[in-house]
Amino acid sequence: ALTQSPATLSLSPGERAVLSCRASQSVGGSLAWFQQRPGQAPRLLIFDTSNRATGIPARFSGSGSGTDFTLTISSLEPEDFAIYYCQQCNEWPPGFTFGPGTKVDL
Amino acid sequence: EVQLVESGGGVVQPGGSLRLSCAASGFTFEDYAMHWVRQAPGKGLEWVSLISGDGGGTFYGDSMKGRFTISRDNRKDSLYLQMNSLRPEDTALYYCVRGGVVITTTFGHWGQGALVSVSS
């Protein structure tokens, strides 16, 4: 299971956002982060803990290991106000789990 | 450009069946694992099912086992989800998602979703 904190993060444009994801057991390096804007499909931001997906701005960064992971947005842009989900995969049998999400609010 | 277009959503009574389809383009379909991921109204994301690129491996989330069947037709670049014994709690937007060449790779590309409503 994955837990995310805080549930809601209220910030202003230009501020730094730090989102936390904690796993109930070690997930190795296979943690990903997704952004979902209202009315849109989720979008992959970070894979394998710290690798930005194609086209993702450098203000997004991921870190962590074992059971504790962090998504950092260095300086919030207006389009960054959204819900962020972390996700991990069991090796075998494959099973994919999402965290409950963190809403970054204006 | 990767495109995933879902179809087949609709309203169905509890206990009924529905088949979702996903038309894929912009990549070599048979090379990639494919998934269905769902999102109930106002709720978070839930992984539904995975199928390997050659269709030989299929995996399901716990609440879907025995009721849902994932399949693909690599000649038609299409993914399917047969849903039987539907329950009100299956009401959700169902996304077709491209995985990776390795089946444990995360969800790289998402469709816009097909809405399924289970209600009497």
mmCIF file of C-alpha atoms in Angstrom:
data_model
loop_
_atom_site.group_PDB
_atom_site.id
_atom_site.type_symbol
_atom_site.label_atom_id
_atom_site.label_comp_id
_atom_site.label_asym_id
_atom_site.label_seq_id
_atom_site.Cartn_x
_atom_site.Cartn_y
_atom_site.Cartn_z
ATOM 1 C CA ALA A 1 0.000 0.000 0.000
ATOM 2 C CA LEU A 2 1.028 3.580 -0.664
ATOM 3 C CA THR A 3 0.198 6.613 1.441
ATOM 4 C CA GLN A 4 0.655 10.218 0.342
ATOM 5 C CA SER A 5 1.006 13.352 2.404
ATOM 6 C CA PRO A 6 -0.263 15.896 2.745
ATOM 7 C CA ALA A 7 -3.698 15.256 1.271
ATOM 8 C CA THR A 8 -3.863 18.900 0.202
ATOM 9 C CA LEU A 9 -1.043 21.403 -0.220
ATOM 10 C CA SER A 10 -2.076 25.049 -0.481
ATOM 11 C CA LEU A 11 0.593 27.167 -2.131
ATOM 12 C CA SER A 12 1.083 30.149 -4.428
ATOM 13 C CA PRO A 13 2.768 30.367 -7.843
ATOM 14 C CA GLY A 14 6.526 30.547 -7.451
ATOM 15 C CA GLU A 15 6.585 28.564 -4.227
ATOM 16 C CA ARG A 16 8.243 25.190 -3.766
ATOM 17 C CA ALA A 17 6.086 22.096 -3.384
ATOM 18 C CA VAL A 18 7.275 18.953 -1.624
ATOM 19 C CA LEU A 19 5.015 15.899 -1.876
ATOM 20 C CA SER A 20 5.608 12.691 0.043
ATOM 21 C CA CYS A 21 4.816 9.079 -0.813
ATOM 22 C CA ARG A 22 5.405 6.243 1.641
ATOM 23 C CA ALA A 23 5.201 2.515 0.885
ATOM 24 C CA SER A 24 4.281 -0.178 3.390
ATOM 25 C CA GLN A 25 7.289 -2.186 2.226
ATOM 26 C CA SER A 26 10.321 -1.489 0.113
ATOM 27 C CA VAL A 27 9.525 -0.900 -3.562
ATOM 28 C CA GLY A 28 13.086 -0.783 -4.822
ATOM 29 C CA GLY A 29 13.388 1.880 -7.494
ATOM 30 C CA SER A 30 10.179 1.347 -9.378
ATOM 31 C CA LEU A 31 8.215 4.348 -8.135
ATOM 32 C CA ALA A 32 6.467 6.720 -10.514
ATOM 33 C CA TRP A 33 4.614 10.022 -10.215
ATOM 34 C CA PHE A 34 1.627 11.207 -12.243
ATOM 35 C CA GLN A 35 -0.067 14.573 -12.585
ATOM 36 C CA GLN A 36 -3.787 14.867 -13.240
ATOM 37 C CA ARG A 37 -5.300 18.214 -14.116
ATOM 38 C CA PRO A 38 -9.093 18.668 -13.835
ATOM 39 C CA GLY A 39 -10.931 16.936 -16.655
ATOM 40 C CA GLN A 40 -7.762 15.422 -18.089
ATOM 41 C CA ALA A 41 -6.144 12.007 -18.144
ATOM 42 C CA PRO A 42 -3.153 11.463 -15.870
ATOM 43 C CA ARG A 43 0.269 12.253 -17.252
ATOM 44 C CA LEU A 44 3.530 10.500 -16.357
ATOM 45 C CA LEU A 45 5.986 12.890 -14.718
ATOM 46 C CA ILE A 46 8.651 10.704 -13.104
ATOM 47 C CA PHE A 47 9.555 7.036 -13.512
ATOM 48 C CA ASP A 48 12.000 4.817 -11.644
ATOM 49 C CA THR A 49 12.022 7.276 -8.725
ATOM 50 C CA SER A 50 13.978 10.109 -10.319
ATOM 51 C CA ASN A 51 13.785 10.025 -14.127
ATOM 52 C CA ARG A 52 11.708 12.712 -15.805
ATOM 53 C CA ALA A 53 9.438 11.512 -18.590
ATOM 54 C CA THR A 54 9.751 13.001 -22.051
ATOM 55 C CA GLY A 55 8.774 16.662 -22.162
ATOM 56 C CA ILE A 56 8.526 17.143 -18.395
ATOM 57 C CA PRO A 57 10.064 20.428 -17.219
ATOM 58 C CA ALA A 58 13.153 20.397 -15.049
ATOM 59 C CA ARG A 59 11.276 22.013 -12.140
ATOM 60 C CA PHE A 60 9.879 18.536 -11.423
ATOM 61 C CA SER A 61 12.223 16.175 -9.620
ATOM 62 C CA GLY A 62 11.861 12.889 -7.798
ATOM 63 C CA SER A 63 13.956 11.293 -5.095
ATOM 64 C CA GLY A 64 13.888 8.613 -2.437
ATOM 65 C CA SER A 65 14.510 4.947 -1.866
ATOM 66 C CA GLY A 66 13.134 1.968 -0.003
ATOM 67 C CA THR A 67 9.827 3.117 1.420
ATOM 68 C CA ASP A 68 10.076 6.940 1.342
ATOM 69 C CA PHE A 69 9.842 9.001 -1.807
ATOM 70 C CA THR A 70 9.453 12.676 -2.658
ATOM 71 C CA LEU A 71 8.249 14.700 -5.617
ATOM 72 C CA THR A 72 9.525 18.266 -5.605
ATOM 73 C CA ILE A 73 8.261 21.089 -7.783
ATOM 74 C CA SER A 74 10.897 23.781 -7.428
ATOM 75 C CA SER A 75 8.771 26.784 -8.416
ATOM 76 C CA LEU A 76 5.072 26.331 -9.035
ATOM 77 C CA GLU A 77 3.637 27.477 -12.341
ATOM 78 C CA PRO A 78 -0.130 28.107 -12.697
ATOM 79 C CA GLU A 79 -0.538 24.877 -14.692
ATOM 80 C CA ASP A 80 0.990 22.823 -11.848
ATOM 81 C CA PHE A 81 -2.081 23.121 -9.628
ATOM 82 C CA ALA A 82 -3.398 19.596 -9.950
ATOM 83 C CA ILE A 83 -3.571 16.225 -8.216
ATOM 84 C CA TYR A 84 -0.412 14.147 -7.988
ATOM 85 C CA TYR A 85 -0.353 10.370 -7.598
ATOM 86 C CA CYS A 86 2.538 8.096 -6.791
ATOM 87 C CA GLN A 87 2.514 4.527 -8.110
ATOM 88 C CA GLN A 88 4.526 1.362 -7.631
ATOM 89 C CA CYS A 89 4.652 -2.096 -9.195
ATOM 90 C CA ASN A 90 5.219 -5.482 -7.632
ATOM 91 C CA GLU A 91 7.771 -7.513 -9.497
ATOM 92 C CA TRP A 92 5.858 -10.790 -9.623
ATOM 93 C CA PRO A 93 3.072 -11.329 -10.152
ATOM 94 C CA PRO A 94 2.807 -7.858 -11.619
ATOM 95 C CA GLY A 95 0.438 -5.648 -9.674
ATOM 96 C CA PHE A 96 0.226 -1.889 -9.785
ATOM 97 C CA THR A 97 -0.788 0.309 -6.866
ATOM 98 C CA PHE A 98 -1.519 4.023 -6.734
ATOM 99 C CA GLY A 99 -1.367 6.285 -3.742
ATOM 100 C CA PRO A 100 -4.522 8.248 -2.828
ATOM 101 C CA GLY A 101 -3.141 11.481 -4.279
ATOM 102 C CA THR A 102 -2.049 14.927 -3.111
ATOM 103 C CA LYS A 103 -3.964 17.940 -4.340
ATOM 104 C CA VAL A 104 -1.825 21.008 -4.915
ATOM 105 C CA ASP A 105 -4.213 23.892 -4.453
ATOM 106 C CA LEU A 106 -3.958 27.584 -5.101
ATOM 107 C CA GLU B 1 2.429 10.482 -31.905
ATOM 108 C CA VAL B 2 1.003 7.832 -29.583
ATOM 109 C CA GLN B 3 -2.792 7.817 -29.656
ATOM 110 C CA LEU B 4 -5.156 5.657 -27.637
ATOM 111 C CA VAL B 5 -8.888 5.979 -28.280
ATOM 112 C CA GLU B 6 -11.366 4.125 -26.090
ATOM 113 C CA SER B 7 -14.902 3.203 -27.054
ATOM 114 C CA GLY B 8 -17.742 1.022 -25.845
ATOM 115 C CA GLY B 9 -18.637 2.765 -22.611
ATOM 116 C CA GLY B 10 -22.225 3.263 -21.535
ATOM 117 C CA VAL B 11 -24.911 2.557 -18.970
ATOM 118 C CA VAL B 12 -25.532 -1.032 -17.901
ATOM 119 C CA GLN B 13 -27.627 -2.644 -15.191
ATOM 120 C CA PRO B 14 -26.037 -4.460 -12.259
ATOM 121 C CA GLY B 15 -25.133 -7.984 -13.307
ATOM 122 C CA GLY B 16 -24.810 -6.949 -16.925
ATOM 123 C CA SER B 17 -21.870 -7.019 -19.326
ATOM 124 C CA LEU B 18 -19.967 -4.495 -21.399
ATOM 125 C CA ARG B 19 -16.974 -4.655 -23.722
ATOM 126 C CA LEU B 20 -14.541 -1.784 -23.996
ATOM 127 C CA SER B 21 -12.236 -1.313 -26.966
ATOM 128 C CA CYS B 22 -9.109 0.764 -27.439
ATOM 129 C CA ALA B 23 -7.672 1.658 -30.835
ATOM 130 C CA ALA B 24 -3.939 2.316 -30.710
ATOM 131 C CA SER B 25 -1.747 4.157 -33.206
ATOM 132 C CA GLY B 26 1.614 5.874 -33.440
ATOM 133 C CA PHE B 27 3.713 2.984 -32.158
ATOM 134 C CA THR B 28 4.419 -0.710 -32.777
ATOM 135 C CA PHE B 29 1.495 -2.076 -30.805
ATOM 136 C CA GLU B 30 2.707 -5.662 -30.429
ATOM 137 C CA ASP B 31 5.906 -4.507 -28.720
ATOM 138 C CA TYR B 32 4.156 -3.027 -25.694
ATOM 139 C CA ALA B 33 2.263 -4.287 -22.692
ATOM 140 C CA MET B 34 -1.116 -2.625 -22.352
ATOM 141 C CA HIS B 35 -3.285 -1.819 -19.347
ATOM 142 C CA TRP B 36 -6.689 -0.713 -18.271
ATOM 143 C CA VAL B 37 -6.808 1.735 -15.351
ATOM 144 C CA ARG B 38 -10.041 3.102 -13.923
ATOM 145 C CA GLN B 39 -11.134 6.119 -11.915
ATOM 146 C CA ALA B 40 -14.452 6.269 -10.085
ATOM 147 C CA PRO B 41 -16.136 9.699 -10.071
ATOM 148 C CA GLY B 42 -14.226 12.031 -7.754
ATOM 149 C CA LYS B 43 -11.894 9.239 -6.654
ATOM 150 C CA GLY B 44 -8.327 8.113 -7.261
ATOM 151 C CA LEU B 45 -6.766 5.767 -9.787
ATOM 152 C CA GLU B 46 -7.108 1.978 -9.693
ATOM 153 C CA TRP B 47 -5.214 -0.460 -11.880
ATOM 154 C CA VAL B 48 -7.571 -2.943 -13.544
ATOM 155 C CA SER B 49 -5.594 -5.265 -15.793
ATOM 156 C CA LEU B 50 -2.435 -5.858 -17.807
ATOM 157 C CA ILE B 51 -1.727 -7.862 -20.950
ATOM 158 C CA SER B 52 1.725 -8.587 -22.345
ATOM 159 C CA GLY B 53 2.694 -7.586 -25.858
ATOM 160 C CA ASP B 54 2.125 -11.039 -27.330
ATOM 161 C CA GLY B 55 -1.070 -11.530 -25.329
ATOM 162 C CA GLY B 56 0.340 -14.549 -23.517
ATOM 163 C CA GLY B 57 0.337 -13.005 -20.074
ATOM 164 C CA THR B 58 -2.673 -11.430 -18.385
ATOM 165 C CA PHE B 59 -2.974 -10.045 -14.873
ATOM 166 C CA TYR B 60 -5.806 -8.471 -12.896
ATOM 167 C CA GLY B 61 -6.495 -6.376 -9.847
ATOM 168 C CA ASP B 62 -8.058 -8.353 -7.004
ATOM 169 C CA SER B 63 -11.595 -6.990 -7.336
ATOM 170 C CA MET B 64 -11.658 -7.711 -11.069
ATOM 171 C CA LYS B 65 -10.482 -11.333 -11.064
ATOM 172 C CA GLY B 66 -13.018 -13.751 -12.488
ATOM 173 C CA ARG B 67 -15.266 -10.994 -13.847
ATOM 174 C CA PHE B 68 -13.092 -9.062 -16.294
ATOM 175 C CA THR B 69 -11.084 -10.395 -19.246
ATOM 176 C CA ILE B 70 -8.419 -8.423 -21.055
ATOM 177 C CA SER B 71 -7.436 -9.303 -24.610
ATOM 178 C CA ARG B 72 -5.755 -7.789 -27.633
ATOM 179 C CA ASP B 73 -5.634 -8.173 -31.401
ATOM 180 C CA ASN B 74 -2.176 -7.197 -32.638
ATOM 181 C CA ARG B 75 -3.329 -7.396 -36.265
ATOM 182 C CA LYS B 76 -5.829 -4.634 -35.545
ATOM 183 C CA ASP B 77 -3.717 -2.663 -33.007
ATOM 184 C CA SER B 78 -6.585 -3.001 -30.571
ATOM 185 C CA LEU B 79 -7.048 -3.692 -26.881
ATOM 186 C CA TYR B 80 -10.237 -4.966 -25.257
ATOM 187 C CA LEU B 81 -11.791 -5.359 -21.826
ATOM 188 C CA GLN B 82 -14.750 -7.704 -21.420
ATOM 189 C CA MET B 83 -16.562 -6.864 -18.187
ATOM 190 C CA ASN B 84 -19.132 -9.300 -16.797
ATOM 191 C CA SER B 85 -21.188 -9.398 -13.592
ATOM 192 C CA LEU B 86 -20.898 -5.639 -13.315
ATOM 193 C CA ARG B 87 -21.523 -3.966 -9.967
ATOM 194 C CA PRO B 88 -22.379 -0.361 -9.096
ATOM 195 C CA GLU B 89 -18.867 0.029 -7.703
ATOM 196 C CA ASP B 90 -17.469 -0.651 -11.190
ATOM 197 C CA THR B 91 -18.829 2.731 -12.273
ATOM 198 C CA ALA B 92 -15.790 4.657 -13.461
ATOM 199 C CA LEU B 93 -13.873 6.210 -16.296
ATOM 200 C CA TYR B 94 -11.797 3.422 -17.836
ATOM 201 C CA TYR B 95 -8.483 4.457 -19.340
ATOM 202 C CA CYS B 96 -6.546 2.519 -21.955
ATOM 203 C CA VAL B 97 -2.865 2.888 -21.068
ATOM 204 C CA ARG B 98 0.350 1.912 -22.805
ATOM 205 C CA GLY B 99 2.899 0.215 -20.615
ATOM 206 C CA GLY B 100 6.390 -0.733 -21.646
ATOM 207 C CA VAL B 101 8.303 -3.409 -23.452
ATOM 208 C CA VAL B 102 8.906 -4.873 -19.990
ATOM 209 C CA ILE B 103 5.569 -5.650 -18.377
ATOM 210 C CA THR B 104 6.437 -4.029 -15.048
ATOM 211 C CA THR B 105 7.206 -0.694 -16.718
ATOM 212 C CA THR B 106 4.925 2.107 -15.631
ATOM 213 C CA PHE B 107 2.115 3.817 -17.517
ATOM 214 C CA GLY B 108 3.616 5.964 -20.240
ATOM 215 C CA HIS B 109 0.643 7.073 -22.356
ATOM 216 C CA TRP B 110 -3.033 7.376 -21.523
ATOM 217 C CA GLY B 111 -6.195 7.613 -23.578
ATOM 218 C CA GLN B 112 -9.004 9.994 -22.653
ATOM 219 C CA GLY B 113 -11.157 7.260 -21.139
ATOM 220 C CA ALA B 114 -14.494 5.542 -21.636
ATOM 221 C CA LEU B 115 -17.230 6.096 -19.058
ATOM 222 C CA VAL B 116 -18.976 3.058 -17.621
ATOM 223 C CA SER B 117 -22.027 3.548 -15.419
ATOM 224 C CA VAL B 118 -23.578 0.590 -13.623
ATOM 225 C CA SER B 119 -27.013 1.494 -12.403
ATOM 226 C CA SER B 120 -30.540 0.151 -12.286
#
